[in-house]
Rosetta silent file (secondary structure, phi, psi, omega in degrees, C-alpha in Angstrom):
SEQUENCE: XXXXXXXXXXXXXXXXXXXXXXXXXXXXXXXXXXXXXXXXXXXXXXXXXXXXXXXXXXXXXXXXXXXXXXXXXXXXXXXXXXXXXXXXXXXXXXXXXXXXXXXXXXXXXXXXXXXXXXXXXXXXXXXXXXXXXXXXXXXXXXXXXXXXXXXXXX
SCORE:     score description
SCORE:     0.000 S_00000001
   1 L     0.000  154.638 -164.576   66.453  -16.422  -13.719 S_00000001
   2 L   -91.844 -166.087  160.731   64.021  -19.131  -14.592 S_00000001
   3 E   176.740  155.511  155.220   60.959  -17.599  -17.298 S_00000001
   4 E  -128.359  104.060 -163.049   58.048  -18.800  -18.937 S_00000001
   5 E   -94.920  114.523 -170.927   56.542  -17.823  -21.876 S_00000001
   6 E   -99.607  108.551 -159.431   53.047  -18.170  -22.452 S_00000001
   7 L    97.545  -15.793 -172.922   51.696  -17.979  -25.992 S_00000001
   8 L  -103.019   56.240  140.072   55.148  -17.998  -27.171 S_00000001
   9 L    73.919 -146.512 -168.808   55.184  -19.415  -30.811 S_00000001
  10 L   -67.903    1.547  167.373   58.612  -20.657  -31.462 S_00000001
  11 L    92.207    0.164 -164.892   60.345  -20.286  -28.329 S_00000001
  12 H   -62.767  -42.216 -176.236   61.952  -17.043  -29.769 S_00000001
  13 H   -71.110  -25.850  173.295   62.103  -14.886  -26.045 S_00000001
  14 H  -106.891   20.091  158.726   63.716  -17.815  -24.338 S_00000001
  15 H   -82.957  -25.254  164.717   66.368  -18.459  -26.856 S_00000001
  16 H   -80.866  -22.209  171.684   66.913  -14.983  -25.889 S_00000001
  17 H   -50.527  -69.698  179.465   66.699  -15.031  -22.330 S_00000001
  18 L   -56.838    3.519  155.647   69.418  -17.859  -22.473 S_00000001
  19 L  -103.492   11.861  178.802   71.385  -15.498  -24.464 S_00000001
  20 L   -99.589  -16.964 -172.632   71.145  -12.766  -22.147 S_00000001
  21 L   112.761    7.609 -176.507   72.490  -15.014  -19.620 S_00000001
  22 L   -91.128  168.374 -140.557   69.167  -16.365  -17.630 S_00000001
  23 L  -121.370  -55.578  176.721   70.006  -19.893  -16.413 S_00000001
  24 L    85.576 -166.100   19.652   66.222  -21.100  -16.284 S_00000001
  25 L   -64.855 -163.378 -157.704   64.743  -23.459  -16.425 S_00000001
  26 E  -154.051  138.691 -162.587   62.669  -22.539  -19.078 S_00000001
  27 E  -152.065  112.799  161.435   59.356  -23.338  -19.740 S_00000001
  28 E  -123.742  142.426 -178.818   56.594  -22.521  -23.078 S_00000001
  29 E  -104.181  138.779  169.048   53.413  -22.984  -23.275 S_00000001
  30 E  -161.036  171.183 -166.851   51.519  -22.820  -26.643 S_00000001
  31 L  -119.724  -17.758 -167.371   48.345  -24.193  -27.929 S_00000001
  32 L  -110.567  109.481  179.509   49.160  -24.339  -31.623 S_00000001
  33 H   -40.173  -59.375  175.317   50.561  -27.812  -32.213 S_00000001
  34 H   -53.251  -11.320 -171.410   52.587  -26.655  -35.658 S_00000001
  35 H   -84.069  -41.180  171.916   54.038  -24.092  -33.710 S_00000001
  36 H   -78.935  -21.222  173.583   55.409  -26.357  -31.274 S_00000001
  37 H   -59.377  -52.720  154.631   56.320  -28.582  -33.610 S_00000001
  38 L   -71.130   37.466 -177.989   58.683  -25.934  -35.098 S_00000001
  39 L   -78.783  132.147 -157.612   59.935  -24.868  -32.009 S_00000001
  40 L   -35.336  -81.704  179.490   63.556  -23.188  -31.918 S_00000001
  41 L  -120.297  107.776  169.509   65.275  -25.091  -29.029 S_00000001
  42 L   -82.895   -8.990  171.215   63.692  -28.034  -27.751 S_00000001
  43 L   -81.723   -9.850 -177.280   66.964  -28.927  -25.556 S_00000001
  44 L  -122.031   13.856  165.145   66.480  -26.035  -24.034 S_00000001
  45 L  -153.496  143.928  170.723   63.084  -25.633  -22.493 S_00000001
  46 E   -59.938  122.946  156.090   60.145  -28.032  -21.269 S_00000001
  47 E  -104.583  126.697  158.174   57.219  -27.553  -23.640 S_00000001
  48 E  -143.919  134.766 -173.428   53.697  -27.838  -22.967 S_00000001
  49 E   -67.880  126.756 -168.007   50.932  -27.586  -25.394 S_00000001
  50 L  -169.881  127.672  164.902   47.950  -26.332  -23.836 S_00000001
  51 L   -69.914  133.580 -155.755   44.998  -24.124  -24.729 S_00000001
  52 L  -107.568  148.066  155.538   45.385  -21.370  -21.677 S_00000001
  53 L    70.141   19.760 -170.097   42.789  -20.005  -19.775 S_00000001
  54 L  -118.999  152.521 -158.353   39.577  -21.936  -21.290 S_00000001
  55 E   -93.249  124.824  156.317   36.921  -23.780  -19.035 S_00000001
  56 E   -75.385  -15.728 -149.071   36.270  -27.425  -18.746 S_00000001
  57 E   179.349  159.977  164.787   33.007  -27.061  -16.621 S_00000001
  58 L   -85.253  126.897  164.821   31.657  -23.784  -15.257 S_00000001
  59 L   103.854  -14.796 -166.850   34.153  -22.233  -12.421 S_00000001
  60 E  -103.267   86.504  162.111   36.572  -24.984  -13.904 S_00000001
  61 E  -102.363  156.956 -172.538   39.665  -23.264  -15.641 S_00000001
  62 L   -85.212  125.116  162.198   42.644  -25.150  -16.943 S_00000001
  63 L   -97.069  177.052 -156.298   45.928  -24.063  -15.151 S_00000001
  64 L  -102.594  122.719 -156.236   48.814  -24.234  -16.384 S_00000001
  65 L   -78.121   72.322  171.562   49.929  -27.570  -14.306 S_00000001
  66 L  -144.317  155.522  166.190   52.849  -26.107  -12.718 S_00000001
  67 L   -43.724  159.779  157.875   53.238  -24.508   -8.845 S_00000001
  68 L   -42.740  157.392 -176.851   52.321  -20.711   -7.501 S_00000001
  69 L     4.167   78.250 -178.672   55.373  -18.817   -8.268 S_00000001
  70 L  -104.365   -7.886 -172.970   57.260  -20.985   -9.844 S_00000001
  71 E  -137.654  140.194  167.505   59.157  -18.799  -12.646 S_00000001
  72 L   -57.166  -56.673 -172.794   60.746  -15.654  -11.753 S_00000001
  73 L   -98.416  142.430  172.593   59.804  -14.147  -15.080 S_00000001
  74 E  -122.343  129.303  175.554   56.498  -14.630  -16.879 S_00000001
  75 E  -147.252  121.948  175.642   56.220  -13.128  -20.330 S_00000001
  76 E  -112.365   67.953 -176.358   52.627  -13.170  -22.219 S_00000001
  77 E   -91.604  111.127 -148.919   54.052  -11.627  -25.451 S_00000001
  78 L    -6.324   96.769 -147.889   51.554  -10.477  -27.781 S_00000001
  79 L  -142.472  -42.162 -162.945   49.262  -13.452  -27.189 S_00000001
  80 L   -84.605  -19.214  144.772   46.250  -12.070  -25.121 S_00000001
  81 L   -47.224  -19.306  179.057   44.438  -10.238  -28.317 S_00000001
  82 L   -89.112  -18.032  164.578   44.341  -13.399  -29.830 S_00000001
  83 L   -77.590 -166.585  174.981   41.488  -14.704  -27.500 S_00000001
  84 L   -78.481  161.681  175.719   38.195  -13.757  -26.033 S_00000001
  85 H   -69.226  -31.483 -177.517   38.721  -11.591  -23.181 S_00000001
  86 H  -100.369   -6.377  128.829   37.627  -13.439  -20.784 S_00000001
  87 H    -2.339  -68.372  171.261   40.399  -16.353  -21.730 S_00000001
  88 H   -45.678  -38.335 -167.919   42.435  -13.531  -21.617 S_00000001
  89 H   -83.603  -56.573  151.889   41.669  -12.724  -18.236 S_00000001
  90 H   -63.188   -7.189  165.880   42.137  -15.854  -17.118 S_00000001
  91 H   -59.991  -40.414 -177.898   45.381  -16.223  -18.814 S_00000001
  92 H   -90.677  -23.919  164.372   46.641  -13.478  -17.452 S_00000001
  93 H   -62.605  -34.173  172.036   45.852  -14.650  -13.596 S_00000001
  94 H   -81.740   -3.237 -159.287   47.609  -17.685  -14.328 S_00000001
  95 H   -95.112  -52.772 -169.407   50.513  -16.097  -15.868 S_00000001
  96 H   -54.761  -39.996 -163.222   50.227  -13.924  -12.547 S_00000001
  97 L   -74.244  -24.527 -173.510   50.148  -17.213  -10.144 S_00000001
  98 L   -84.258    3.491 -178.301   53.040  -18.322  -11.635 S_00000001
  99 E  -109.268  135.033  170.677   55.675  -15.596  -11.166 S_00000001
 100 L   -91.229  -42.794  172.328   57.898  -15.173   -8.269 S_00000001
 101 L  -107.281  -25.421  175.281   59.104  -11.300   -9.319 S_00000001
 102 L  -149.292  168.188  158.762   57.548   -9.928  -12.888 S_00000001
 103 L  -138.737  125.469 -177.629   55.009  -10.476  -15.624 S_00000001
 104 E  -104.654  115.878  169.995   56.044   -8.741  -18.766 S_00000001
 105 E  -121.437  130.389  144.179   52.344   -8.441  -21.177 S_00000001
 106 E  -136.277  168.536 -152.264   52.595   -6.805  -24.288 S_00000001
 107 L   178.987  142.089 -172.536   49.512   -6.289  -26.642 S_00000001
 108 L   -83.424  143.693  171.931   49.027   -3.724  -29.430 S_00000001
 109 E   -96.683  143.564 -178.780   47.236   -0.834  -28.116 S_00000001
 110 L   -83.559    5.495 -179.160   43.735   -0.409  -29.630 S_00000001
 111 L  -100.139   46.739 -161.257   43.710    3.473  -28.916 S_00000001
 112 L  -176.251   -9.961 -168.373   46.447    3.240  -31.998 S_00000001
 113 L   -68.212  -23.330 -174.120   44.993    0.270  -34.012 S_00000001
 114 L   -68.723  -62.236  171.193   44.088    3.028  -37.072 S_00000001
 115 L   -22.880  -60.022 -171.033   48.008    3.601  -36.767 S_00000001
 116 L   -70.298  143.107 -158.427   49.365    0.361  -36.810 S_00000001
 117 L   -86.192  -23.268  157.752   50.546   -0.942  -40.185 S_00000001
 118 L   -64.241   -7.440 -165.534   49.279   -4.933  -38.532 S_00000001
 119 L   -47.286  156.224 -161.973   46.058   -3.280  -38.088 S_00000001
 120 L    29.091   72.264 -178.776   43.454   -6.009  -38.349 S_00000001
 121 L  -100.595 -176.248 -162.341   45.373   -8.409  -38.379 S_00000001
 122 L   -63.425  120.628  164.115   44.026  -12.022  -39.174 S_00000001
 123 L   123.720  -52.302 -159.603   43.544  -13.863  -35.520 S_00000001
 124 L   -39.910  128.163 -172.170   43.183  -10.837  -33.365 S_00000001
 125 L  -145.727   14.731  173.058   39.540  -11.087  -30.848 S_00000001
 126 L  -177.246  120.091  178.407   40.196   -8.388  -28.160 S_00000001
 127 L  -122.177  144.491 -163.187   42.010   -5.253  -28.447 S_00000001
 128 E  -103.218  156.954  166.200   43.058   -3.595  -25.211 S_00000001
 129 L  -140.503  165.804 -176.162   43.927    0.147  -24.291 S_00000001
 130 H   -37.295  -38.729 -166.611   45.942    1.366  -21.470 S_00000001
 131 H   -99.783  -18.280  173.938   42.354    2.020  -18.957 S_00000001
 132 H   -53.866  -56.622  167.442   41.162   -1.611  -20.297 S_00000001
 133 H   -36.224  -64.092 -160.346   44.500   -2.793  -18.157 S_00000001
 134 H   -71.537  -29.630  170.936   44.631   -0.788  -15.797 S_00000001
 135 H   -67.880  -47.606 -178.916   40.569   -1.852  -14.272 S_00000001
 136 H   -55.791  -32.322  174.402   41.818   -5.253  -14.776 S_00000001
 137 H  -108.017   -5.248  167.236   45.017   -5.044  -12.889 S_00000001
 138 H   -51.885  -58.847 -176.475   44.190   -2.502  -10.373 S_00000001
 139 L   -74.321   17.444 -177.312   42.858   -5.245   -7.629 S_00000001
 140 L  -100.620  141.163 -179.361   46.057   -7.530   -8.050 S_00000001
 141 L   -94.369  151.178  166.920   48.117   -6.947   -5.048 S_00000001
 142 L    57.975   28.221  179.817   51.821   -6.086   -5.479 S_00000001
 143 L  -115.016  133.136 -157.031   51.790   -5.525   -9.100 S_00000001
 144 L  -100.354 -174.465  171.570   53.333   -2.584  -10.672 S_00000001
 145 L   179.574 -170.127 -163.240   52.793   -1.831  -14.859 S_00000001
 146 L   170.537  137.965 -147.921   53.539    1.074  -17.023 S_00000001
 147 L  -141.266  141.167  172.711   51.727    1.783  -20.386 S_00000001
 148 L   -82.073  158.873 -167.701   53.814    3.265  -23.712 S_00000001
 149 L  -119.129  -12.273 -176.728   51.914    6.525  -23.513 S_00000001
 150 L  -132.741  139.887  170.814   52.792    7.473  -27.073 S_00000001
 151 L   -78.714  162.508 -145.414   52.870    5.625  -30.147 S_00000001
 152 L   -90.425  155.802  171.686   55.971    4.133  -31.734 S_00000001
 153 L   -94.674  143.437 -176.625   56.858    5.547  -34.985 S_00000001
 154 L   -66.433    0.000    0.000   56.396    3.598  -37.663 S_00000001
C-alpha cells in the first residue's frame, strides 16, 4: 500500500509501514525544516516541506501538489492541534483528496485534556472532542470514523 503522512516529524509511521510490509511509495509532508532535516529514512520516501492547509490569497489554499487519490493510506498523526482550526480543516480535506481507501487522524481528545499527563502541551492551538469531528466529517461522503469513547489509562 502506498501512504502519506502529513505532519509527520521524522518519518517514524512510514519506517513502520515499510516494516509492516507496505510497498509504497511513500510520501511526508512536514513544515518544520529541522525536522526534515533529521528525517529517519530519506531513501525511503519523497519528502516535501510544506506549511499545509494555509492561504496564499483569499479562497487560495496550498495543496499538497500531488493528484486526487493518490495514496491508499493517509495518516494525519497528531498534527491537527498544532494549528488554527481552520488550517486544520483544510488540512484535513486535503489529506481527504488524497486517499484512495483510509485517512487515519489522531488528536488528543480535549474532553480528557485535565487527564492527560501532555496536557498543555507547548505548540498545541485547537483541541478537538469526539462531536467537534463528527460536525466536521459528517458531510464528507463515504467516510467512516470511530472515536476512543473512553480514556486510556495512564
Amino acid at each position: 500500500d502506498s501512504v502519506c503522512d502529513i505532519g509527520g516529524a521524522w518519518g517514524g509511521a512510514l519506517t513502520e509501514a515499510e516494516k509492516d510490509g507496505r510497498k509504497g511509495p511513500f510520501l511526508l509532508v512536514e513544515s518544520c525544516a529541522q525536522l526534515v532535516q533529521e528525517t529517519l529514512r530519506k531513501d525511503l520516501y519523497e519528502i516535501i516541506q510544506m506549511e499545509c492547509g494555509t492561504m496564499s490569497a483569499p479562497d487560495t489554499w496550498h495543496k499538497i501538489p500531488k493528484p486526487d487519490e493518490s495514496y491508499d493510506t493517509v495518516i494525519m498523526g497528531d498534527m491537527l492541534e498544532h494549528n488554527h482550526c481552520v488550517q486544520s480543516i483544510y488540512t484535513m480535506a486535503d489529506g481527504i483528496r488524497l486517499a484512495k481507501k483510509r485517512v487515519l487522524i489522531t488528536t488528543p481528545n480535549a474532553e480528557w485534556i485535565d487527564r492527560q499527563p501532555f496536557c498543555c502541551m507547548a505548540g498545541h492551538m485547537t483541541f478537538y472532542t469526539p462531536e467537534i469531528f463528527r460536525r466536521i466529517l459528517d458531510g464528507v461522503e463515504s467516510i467512516r470514523y470511530w472515536f476512543q469513547e473512553a480514556p486510556p489509562e495512564w
